[in-house]
XYZ file of C-alpha atoms in Angstrom:
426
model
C -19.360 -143.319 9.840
C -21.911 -145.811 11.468
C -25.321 -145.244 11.562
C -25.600 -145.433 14.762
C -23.861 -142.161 14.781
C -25.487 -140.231 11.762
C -29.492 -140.821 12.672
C -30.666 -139.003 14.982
C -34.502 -138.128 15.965
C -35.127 -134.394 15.226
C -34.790 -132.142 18.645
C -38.072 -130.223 19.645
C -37.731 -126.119 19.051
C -39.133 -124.251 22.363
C -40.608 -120.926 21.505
C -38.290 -117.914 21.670
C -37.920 -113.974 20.535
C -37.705 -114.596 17.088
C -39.487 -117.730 16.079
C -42.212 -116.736 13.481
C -45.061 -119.367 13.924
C -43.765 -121.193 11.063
C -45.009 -124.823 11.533
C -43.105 -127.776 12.548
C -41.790 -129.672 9.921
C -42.832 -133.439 10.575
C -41.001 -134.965 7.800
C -37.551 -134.448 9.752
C -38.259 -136.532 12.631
C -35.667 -139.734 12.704
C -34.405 -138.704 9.394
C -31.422 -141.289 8.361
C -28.525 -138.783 6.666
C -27.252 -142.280 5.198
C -30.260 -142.820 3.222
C -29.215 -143.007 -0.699
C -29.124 -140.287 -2.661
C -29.751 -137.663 0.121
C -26.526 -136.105 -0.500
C -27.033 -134.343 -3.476
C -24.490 -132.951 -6.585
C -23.651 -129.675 -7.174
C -26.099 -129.395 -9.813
C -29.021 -130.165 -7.917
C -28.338 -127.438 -5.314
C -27.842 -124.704 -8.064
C -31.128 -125.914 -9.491
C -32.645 -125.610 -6.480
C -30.976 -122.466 -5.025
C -32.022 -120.545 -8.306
C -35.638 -121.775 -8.114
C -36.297 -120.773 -4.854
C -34.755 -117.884 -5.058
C -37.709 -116.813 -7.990
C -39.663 -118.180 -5.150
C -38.826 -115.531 -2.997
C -38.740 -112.852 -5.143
C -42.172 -114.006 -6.762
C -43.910 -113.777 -2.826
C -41.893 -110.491 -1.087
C -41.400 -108.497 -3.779
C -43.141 -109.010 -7.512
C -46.082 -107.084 -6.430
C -47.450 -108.903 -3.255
C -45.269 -107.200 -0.521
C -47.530 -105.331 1.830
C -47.013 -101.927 2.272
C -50.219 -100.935 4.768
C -48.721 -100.366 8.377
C -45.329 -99.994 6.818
C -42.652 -102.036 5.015
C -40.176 -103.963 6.598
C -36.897 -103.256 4.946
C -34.685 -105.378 7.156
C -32.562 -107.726 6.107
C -33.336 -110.180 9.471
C -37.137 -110.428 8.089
C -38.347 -107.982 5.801
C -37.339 -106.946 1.965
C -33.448 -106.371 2.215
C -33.421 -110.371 2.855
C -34.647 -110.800 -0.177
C -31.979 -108.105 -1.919
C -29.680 -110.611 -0.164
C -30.413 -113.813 -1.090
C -30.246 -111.966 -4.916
C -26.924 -110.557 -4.107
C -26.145 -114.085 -2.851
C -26.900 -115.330 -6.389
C -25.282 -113.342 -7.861
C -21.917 -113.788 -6.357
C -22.427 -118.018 -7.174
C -24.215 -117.295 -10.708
C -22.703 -113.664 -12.558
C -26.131 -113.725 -12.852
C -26.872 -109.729 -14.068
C -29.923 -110.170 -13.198
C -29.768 -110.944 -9.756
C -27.732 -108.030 -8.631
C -30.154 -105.861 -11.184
C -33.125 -107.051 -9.064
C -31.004 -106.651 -5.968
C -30.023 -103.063 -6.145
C -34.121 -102.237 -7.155
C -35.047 -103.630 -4.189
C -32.281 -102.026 -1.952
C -33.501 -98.861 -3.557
C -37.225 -99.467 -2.729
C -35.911 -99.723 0.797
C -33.986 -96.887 0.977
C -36.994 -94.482 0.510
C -38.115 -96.107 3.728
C -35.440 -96.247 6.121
C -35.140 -92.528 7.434
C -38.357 -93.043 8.631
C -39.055 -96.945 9.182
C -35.753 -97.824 10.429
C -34.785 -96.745 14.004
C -31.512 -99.033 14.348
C -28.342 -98.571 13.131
C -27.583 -102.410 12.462
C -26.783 -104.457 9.084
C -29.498 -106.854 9.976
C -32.275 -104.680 11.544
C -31.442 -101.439 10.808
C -30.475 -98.109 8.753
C -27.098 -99.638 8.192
C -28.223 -102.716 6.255
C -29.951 -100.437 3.636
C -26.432 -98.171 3.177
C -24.251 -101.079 3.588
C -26.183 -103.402 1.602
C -26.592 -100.405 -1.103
C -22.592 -99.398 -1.427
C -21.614 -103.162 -1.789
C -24.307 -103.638 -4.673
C -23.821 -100.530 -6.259
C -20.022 -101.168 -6.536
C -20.439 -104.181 -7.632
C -22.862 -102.983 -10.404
C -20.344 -100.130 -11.493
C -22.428 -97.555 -10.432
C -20.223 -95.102 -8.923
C -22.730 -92.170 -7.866
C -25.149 -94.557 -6.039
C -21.881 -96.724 -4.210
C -21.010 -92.905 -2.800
C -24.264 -91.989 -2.418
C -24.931 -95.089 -0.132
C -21.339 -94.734 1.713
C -21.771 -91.343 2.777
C -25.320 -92.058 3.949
C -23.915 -94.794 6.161
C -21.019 -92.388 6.906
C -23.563 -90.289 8.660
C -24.917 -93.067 10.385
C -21.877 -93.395 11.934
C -21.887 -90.249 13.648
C -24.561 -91.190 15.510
C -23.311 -90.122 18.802
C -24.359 -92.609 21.289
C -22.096 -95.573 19.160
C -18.933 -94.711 20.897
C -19.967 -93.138 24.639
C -18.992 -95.948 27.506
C -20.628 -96.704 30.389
C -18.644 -94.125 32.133
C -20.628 -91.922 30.166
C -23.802 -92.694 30.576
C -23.617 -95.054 27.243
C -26.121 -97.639 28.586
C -28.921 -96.438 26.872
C -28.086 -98.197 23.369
C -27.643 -102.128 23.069
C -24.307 -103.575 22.332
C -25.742 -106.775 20.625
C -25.962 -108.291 16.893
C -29.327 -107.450 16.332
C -29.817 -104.163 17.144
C -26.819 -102.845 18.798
C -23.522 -101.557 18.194
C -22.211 -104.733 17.254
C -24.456 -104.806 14.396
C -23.457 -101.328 13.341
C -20.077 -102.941 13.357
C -20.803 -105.628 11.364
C -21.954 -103.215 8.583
C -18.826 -101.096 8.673
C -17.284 -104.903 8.648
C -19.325 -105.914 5.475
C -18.504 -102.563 3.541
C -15.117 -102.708 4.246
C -14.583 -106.081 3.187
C -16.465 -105.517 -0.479
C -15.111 -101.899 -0.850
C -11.682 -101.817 0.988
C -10.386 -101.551 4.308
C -10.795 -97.914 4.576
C -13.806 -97.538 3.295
C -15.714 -97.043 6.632
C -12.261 -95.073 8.048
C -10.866 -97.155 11.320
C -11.169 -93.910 13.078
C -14.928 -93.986 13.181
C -14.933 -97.586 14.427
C -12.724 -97.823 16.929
C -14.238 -95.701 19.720
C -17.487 -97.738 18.855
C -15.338 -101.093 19.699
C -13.520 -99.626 22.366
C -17.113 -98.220 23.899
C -18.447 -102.106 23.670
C -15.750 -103.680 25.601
C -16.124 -100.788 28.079
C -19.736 -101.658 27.832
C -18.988 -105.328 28.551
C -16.858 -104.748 31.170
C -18.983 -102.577 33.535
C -21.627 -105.693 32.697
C -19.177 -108.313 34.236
C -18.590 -106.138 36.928
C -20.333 -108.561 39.351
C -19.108 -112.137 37.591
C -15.945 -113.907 38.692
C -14.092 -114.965 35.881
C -15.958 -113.511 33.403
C -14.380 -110.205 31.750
C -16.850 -109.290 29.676
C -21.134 -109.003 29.543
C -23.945 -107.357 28.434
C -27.474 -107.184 29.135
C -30.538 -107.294 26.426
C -33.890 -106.008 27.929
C -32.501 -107.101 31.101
C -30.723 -110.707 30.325
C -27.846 -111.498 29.789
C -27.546 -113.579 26.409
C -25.072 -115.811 25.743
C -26.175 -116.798 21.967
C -25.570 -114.740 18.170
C -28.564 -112.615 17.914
C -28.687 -110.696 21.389
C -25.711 -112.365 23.100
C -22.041 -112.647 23.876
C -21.654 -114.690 20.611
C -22.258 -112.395 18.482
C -20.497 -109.626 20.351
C -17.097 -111.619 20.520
C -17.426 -112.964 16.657
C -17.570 -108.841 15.669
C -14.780 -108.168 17.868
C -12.431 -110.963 16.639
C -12.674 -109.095 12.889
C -10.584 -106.220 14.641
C -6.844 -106.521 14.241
C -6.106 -103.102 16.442
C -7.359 -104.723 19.796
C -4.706 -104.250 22.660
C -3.400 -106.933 23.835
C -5.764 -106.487 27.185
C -8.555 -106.091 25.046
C -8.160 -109.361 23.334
C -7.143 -111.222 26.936
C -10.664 -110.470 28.051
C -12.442 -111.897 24.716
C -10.457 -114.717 25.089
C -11.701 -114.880 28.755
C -15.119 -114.726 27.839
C -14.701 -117.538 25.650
C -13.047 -119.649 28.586
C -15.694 -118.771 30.576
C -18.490 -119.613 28.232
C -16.373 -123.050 26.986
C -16.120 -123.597 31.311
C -20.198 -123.039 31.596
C -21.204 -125.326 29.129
C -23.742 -128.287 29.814
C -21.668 -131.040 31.042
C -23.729 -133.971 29.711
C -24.789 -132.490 26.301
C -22.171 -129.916 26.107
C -24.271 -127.593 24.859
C -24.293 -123.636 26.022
C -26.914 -121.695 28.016
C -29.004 -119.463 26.489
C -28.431 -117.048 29.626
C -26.244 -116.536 32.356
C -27.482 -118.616 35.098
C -30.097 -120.626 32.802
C -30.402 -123.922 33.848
C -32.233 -125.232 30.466
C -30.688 -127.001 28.317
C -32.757 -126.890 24.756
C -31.759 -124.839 22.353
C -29.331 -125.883 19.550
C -29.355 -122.921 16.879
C -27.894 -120.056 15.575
C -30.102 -117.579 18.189
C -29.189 -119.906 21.011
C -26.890 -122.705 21.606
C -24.188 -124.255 20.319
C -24.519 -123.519 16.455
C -23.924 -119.302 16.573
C -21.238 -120.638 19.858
C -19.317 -122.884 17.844
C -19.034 -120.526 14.868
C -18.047 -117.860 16.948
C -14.934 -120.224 18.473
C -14.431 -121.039 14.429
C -13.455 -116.894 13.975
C -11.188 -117.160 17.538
C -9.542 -119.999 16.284
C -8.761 -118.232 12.722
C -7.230 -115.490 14.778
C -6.047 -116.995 17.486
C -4.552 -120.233 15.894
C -2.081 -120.683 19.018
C -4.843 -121.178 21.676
C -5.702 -124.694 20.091
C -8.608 -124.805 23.021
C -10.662 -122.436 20.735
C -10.745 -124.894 17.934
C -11.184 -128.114 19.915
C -14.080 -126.173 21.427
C -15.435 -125.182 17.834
C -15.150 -128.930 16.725
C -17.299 -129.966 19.965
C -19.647 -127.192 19.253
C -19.865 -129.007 16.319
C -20.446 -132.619 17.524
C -23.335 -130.727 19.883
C -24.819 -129.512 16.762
C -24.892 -132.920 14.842
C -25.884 -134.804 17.581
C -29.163 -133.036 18.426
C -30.504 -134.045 15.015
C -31.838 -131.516 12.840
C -34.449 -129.255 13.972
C -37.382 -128.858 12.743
C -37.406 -125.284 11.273
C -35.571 -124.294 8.227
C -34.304 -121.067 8.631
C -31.006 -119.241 9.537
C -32.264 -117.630 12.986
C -33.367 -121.254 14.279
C -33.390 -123.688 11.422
C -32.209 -126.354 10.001
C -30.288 -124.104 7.093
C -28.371 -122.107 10.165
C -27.254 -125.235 11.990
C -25.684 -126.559 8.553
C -23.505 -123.554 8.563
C -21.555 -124.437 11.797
C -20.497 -127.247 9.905
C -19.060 -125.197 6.889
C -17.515 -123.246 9.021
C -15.715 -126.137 10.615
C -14.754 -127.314 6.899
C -13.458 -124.199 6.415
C -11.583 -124.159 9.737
C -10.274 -127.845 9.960
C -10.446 -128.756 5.839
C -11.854 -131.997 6.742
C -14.397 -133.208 4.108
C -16.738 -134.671 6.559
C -18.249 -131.203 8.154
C -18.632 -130.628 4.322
C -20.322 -133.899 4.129
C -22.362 -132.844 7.422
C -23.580 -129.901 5.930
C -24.598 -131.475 2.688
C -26.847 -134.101 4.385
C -28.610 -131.045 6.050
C -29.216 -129.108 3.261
C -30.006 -132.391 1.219
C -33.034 -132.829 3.922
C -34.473 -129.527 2.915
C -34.311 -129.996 -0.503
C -36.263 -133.243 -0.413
C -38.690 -131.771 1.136
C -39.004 -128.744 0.030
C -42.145 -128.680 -0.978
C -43.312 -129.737 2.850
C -41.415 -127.096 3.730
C -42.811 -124.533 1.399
C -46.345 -125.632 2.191
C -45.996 -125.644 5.877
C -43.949 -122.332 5.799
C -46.433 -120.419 3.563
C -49.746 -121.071 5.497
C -48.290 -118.940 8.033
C -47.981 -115.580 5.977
C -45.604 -115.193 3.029
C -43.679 -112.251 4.800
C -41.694 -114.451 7.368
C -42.054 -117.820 5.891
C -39.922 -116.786 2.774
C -38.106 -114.335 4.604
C -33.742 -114.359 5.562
C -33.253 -115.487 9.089
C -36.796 -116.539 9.866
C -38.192 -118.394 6.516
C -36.473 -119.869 3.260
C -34.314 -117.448 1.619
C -31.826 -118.424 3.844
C -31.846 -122.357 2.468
C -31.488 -120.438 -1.070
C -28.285 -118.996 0.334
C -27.149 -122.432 2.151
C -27.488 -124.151 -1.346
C -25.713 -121.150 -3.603
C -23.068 -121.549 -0.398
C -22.540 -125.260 -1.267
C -21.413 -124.723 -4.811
C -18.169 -124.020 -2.957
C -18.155 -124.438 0.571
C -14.496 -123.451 1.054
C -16.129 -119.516 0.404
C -19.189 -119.904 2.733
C -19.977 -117.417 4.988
C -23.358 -117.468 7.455
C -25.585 -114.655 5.701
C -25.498 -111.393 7.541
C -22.804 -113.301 10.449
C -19.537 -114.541 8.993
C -17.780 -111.637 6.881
C-alpha cells in the first residue's frame, strides 16, 4: 500500500450525546500508519492490554469509585465496564484472577441495580448486571450464583412492555441499543451464547423481536422505501447506539425471522446503503441529516459497516451487503483516525470495523488496518492517559467512553479471527 493511501490527517469529532469531555488527542493529527515499528507484536499488546487493565481497575474500582449521588453500574460508563474489560482478560489470559475480580465487581453492582438501574439493557441497564453475572458465574463454576443471576434476568424479561406493538400502545419504551428493547435482546443474545441456546427460552424473546419490527414498521409508516424505523427522543437515528444499526445487527442474530421479516431488514439496509453520502460515502447520522461528520461507532460508517459485516454472515447470497461492509470500511480508513480513544467514538471502536472485515473477508490487510490503529494508541498512551484523566477518572477509564475499551481492542488482537466489538458483536 502507498502512502499516499495510508496517511491521513486525523478527522475533527463534533460534540454529540455521549461524548464525555475527554480532550482531544493532538498527537494523532497526520499520523503516518507506515512509520516503523508502529505495528506492534503480539507481545507488546498483551503487555499493554494487561497493564492497563490494572489501570482501570486501580482508578474505578480499588477504593476510589465514588459512591455519593449513586454508583453507576453500567457497563456503557460506569463499574460493569470495568467487570468487562476483566472478563475480557480473562478469556485472552486464563487469568483466575481476572474473572475473580470480575465477578466481585458484578456483585458490588448487583446490590445496586433494583434501585439504580431503570433499563432493561446489557449496556445501560438491569440486564447487563444479570447477564454479565450468569456468564461469569458459569464460567467461574459457581452454579448457585449462574442461577441466581439467570432467574433474576428471567424476571426481567417479564417486564411487560418488551413485547406489546405499536398496535398496543407499545410506544412508550425505546426499541434502540442503548436503552431499548434491542439492548434487552442483546443480553438474552450474550447469555445464550456463553450458557446455551436455551438459556434465555426463545419463547420469551420472540414476541420482544416480533414487537420491534412491529415497532419499526409503524415508524416507516410515512418513508418510501424504507420498511423499517424508529424514533429516539424524537429522531430518527441511523447509527449503533440509538439507531437503525444497532436495531438490524440484534435482529440478524435471530434465525426464526419469517421470511417477510427478514425482506424488510434487508430493505432497511438497501435503503440506508441507497442514502449514503455520495462523495464520502459515509451514512447520516439521521434521517434527513444533511451533515456529513461523523465516522464512529455512535454515528457513521464504523457501527454501519459492522452491522452490513453480521448481514453478510447471514445473508452470504446478497453479495451487496458485503461490498457495502468493505466500503464502510474504506469510509472508516479514509477519515483518518479520530481523535478520541474509546469504543462509543474513538479511535479503539473504529479499529473494530476493520476486524470485523478480517473476520468477514480473511484478508490480512483489515487485520493490518486494525493493528496500525491500535499501535497509535499504544504509543501514546501515556498522552492519552494524561489527557483522558484530567477530565475525571469515571469516564476517562471507563468502556465505551474512556480506555478500557483499548484494553479490550489489544486482548482482541492476540487473535483477531475471535474479536468481537465489546458489548456489540456476540
Amino acid at each position: 500500500m502507498s502512502s499516499s493511501i495510508i496517511k491521513y490527517a486525523a478527522q475533527e469529532s463534533n460534540t454529540n450525546s455521549h461524548e464525555d469531555g475527554n480532550e482531544l488527542l493532538d498527537f494523532l493529527h497526520g499520523s503516518d500508519l507506515t512509520a516503523p515499528n508502529l505495528s506492534l507484536p503480539a507481545e507488546t499488546f498483551l503487555k499493554a492490554a494487561i497493564s492497563l487493565k490494572n489501570q482501570v481497575v486501580e482508578v474505578t474500582w480499588s477504593g476510589q469509585c465514588n459512591f455519593y449521588g449513586g454508583m453507576d453500574t453500567t457497563v456503557y460508563t460506569g463499574l460493569l465496564g470495568t467487570a468487562f474489560t476483566c472478563l475480557r482478560a480473562y478469556e485472552a489470559t486464563g487469568n483466575l484472577q481476572d474473572l475473580r475480580l470480575c465477578s466481585e465487581i458484578i456483585g458490588t453492582c448487583a446490590s445496586f441495580a433494583p434501585s439504580s438501574t431503570r433499563h432493561l439493557t446489557f449496556l445501560c441497564g438491569r440486564g447487563g448486571v444479570y447477564a454479565l453475572g450468569a456468564v461469569a458465574a458459569h464460567y467461574y463454576g459457581d452454579q448457585q450464583k449462574r442461577d441466581l443471576y439467570l432467574d433474576s434476568f428471567l424476571q426481567v424479561a417479564q417486564e411487560r412492555a418488551l413485547p406489546v406493538g405499536p398496535e398496543e400502545g407499545g410506544f412508550g419504551m425505546s426499541y434502540d441499543l442503548l436503552y431499548g428493547r434491542a439492548g434487552f435482546l442483546w443480553a438474552a443474545l450474550f447469555i445464550n451464547k456463553h450458557l446455551g441456546a436455551e438459556a434465555v427460552p426463545n419463547d420469551l424473546l420472540m414476541p420482544v423481536v416480533e414487537a420491534v419490527l412491529a415497532g419499526g414498521r409503524a415508524g416507516a409508516s410515512n418513508i418510501t422505501a424504507c420498511p423499517l424505523m424508529y424514533r429516539w427522543h424524537g429522531t430518527r437515528y441511523w447509527g449503533a447506539a440509538h439507531g437503525l444499526a444497532g436495531i438490524l445487527h440484534v435482529l440478524l442474530h435471530f434465525p426464526a425471522l419469517s421470511r417477510g421479516d427478514i425482506e424488510d431488514v434487508k430493505g432497511t439496509l438497501r435503503y440506508m446503503m441507497s442514502n449514503r453520502f455520495p462523495h464520502s460515502g459515509n451514512y447520516p447520522v439521521s434521517e434527513g441529516n444533511p451533515r456529513d461528520k461523523l465516522v464512529q461507532w455512535s454515528h457513521g460508517a464504523t457501527g454501519i459497516g459492522i452491522t452490513l459485516c453480521k448481514a453478510s454472515e447471514v445473508l452470504p447470497s446478497d453479495r451487496e451487503f458485503r461490498n457495502a461492509a468493505i466500503e464502510a470500511g474504506e469510509v472508516v480508513w479514509k477519515s483518518g483516525l479520530v481523535k478520541k480513544v474509546g469504543l462509543a467514538d474513538g479511535a479503539a471502536g473504529n479499529a473494530y470495523a476493520f476486524l470485523s472485515l478480517y473476520r468477514l473477508t480473511g484478508e490480512s490487510i483489515y487485520e493490518e488496518r486494525a493493528k496500525a490503529f491500535a499501535s497509535c494508541l499504544y504509543h501514546n498512551q501515556r498522552n492519552a492517559t494524561t489527557s483522558n484523566a484530567s477530565n475525571g477518572a469515571d469516564l476517562a477509564y471507563s468502556l465505551f467512553p474512556g480506555l478500557a475499551g483499548a484494553a479490550c481492542l489489544w486482548f482482541d488482537l492476540l487473535a483477531p479471527e475471535n474479536s468481537k466489538f465489546p458489548g456489540y458483536e456476540i
